[in-house]
Amino acid sequence: MSEAVTQLTESLLQQFKNETFVLLNTVDIESGGPTSTAISWIYAENASTLRVALDNRSRLVNNMKQNPLITVTVFGEETVYAINGRASVRQDPLQDVPFNMCCFDISIEAVRNALFYGAQLSSMPQYVKIYDQRAAEKLDEQVFAAMKKA
């Protein structure tokens, strides 16, 4: 993918149907500079919309409310993608979750291959949750179910 497209590829759409982690890049409201945070409560509503849930205590919530321009960086099959878009509040607070969260929809404006020329990922990055596995699974189920209902 050398040129930008305005929707997720089929491969990315499938990746976002399962739990994955991304870097969510926003414009910091205090410094005016870029900021990046790893998140995993994200999924594809469809090929042109991503949905994310964030703890309302996160700086990202105010950043996105003040400046909706965002970039989602995702490690895909053999490459890294930068997904540019605009965030809008879908539901605040997100219902049916155990703490105060905000749910955003991201309208995708461009999807670009962000890996430097001549490189290819040899494997997908992996992560493990280091707290109570049952509690993590229960919370993930609650958050994703609430996001899908929002």
Coordinates of C-alpha atoms in Angstrom, one line a residue, residues 74-81 115 119-125:
V74 CA -1.2 -0.3 14.2
F75 CA 1.2 -3.2 13.6
G76 CA -0.3 -5.2 10.8
E77 CA 0.7 -8.2 8.7
E78 CA 4.3 -7.5 7.7
T79 CA 4.0 -3.7 8.1
V80 CA 3.0 -0.7 10.2
Y81 CA -0.1 1.4 9.3
L115 CA 7.1 1.4 7.7
A119 CA 11.5 -3.1 5.6
Q120 CA 9.0 -5.8 6.5
L121 CA 7.9 -6.9 10.0
S122 CA 9.0 -10.4 10.7
S123 CA 6.5 -10.9 13.5
M124 CA 3.5 -9.1 15.1
P125 CA 4.2 -7.5 18.5

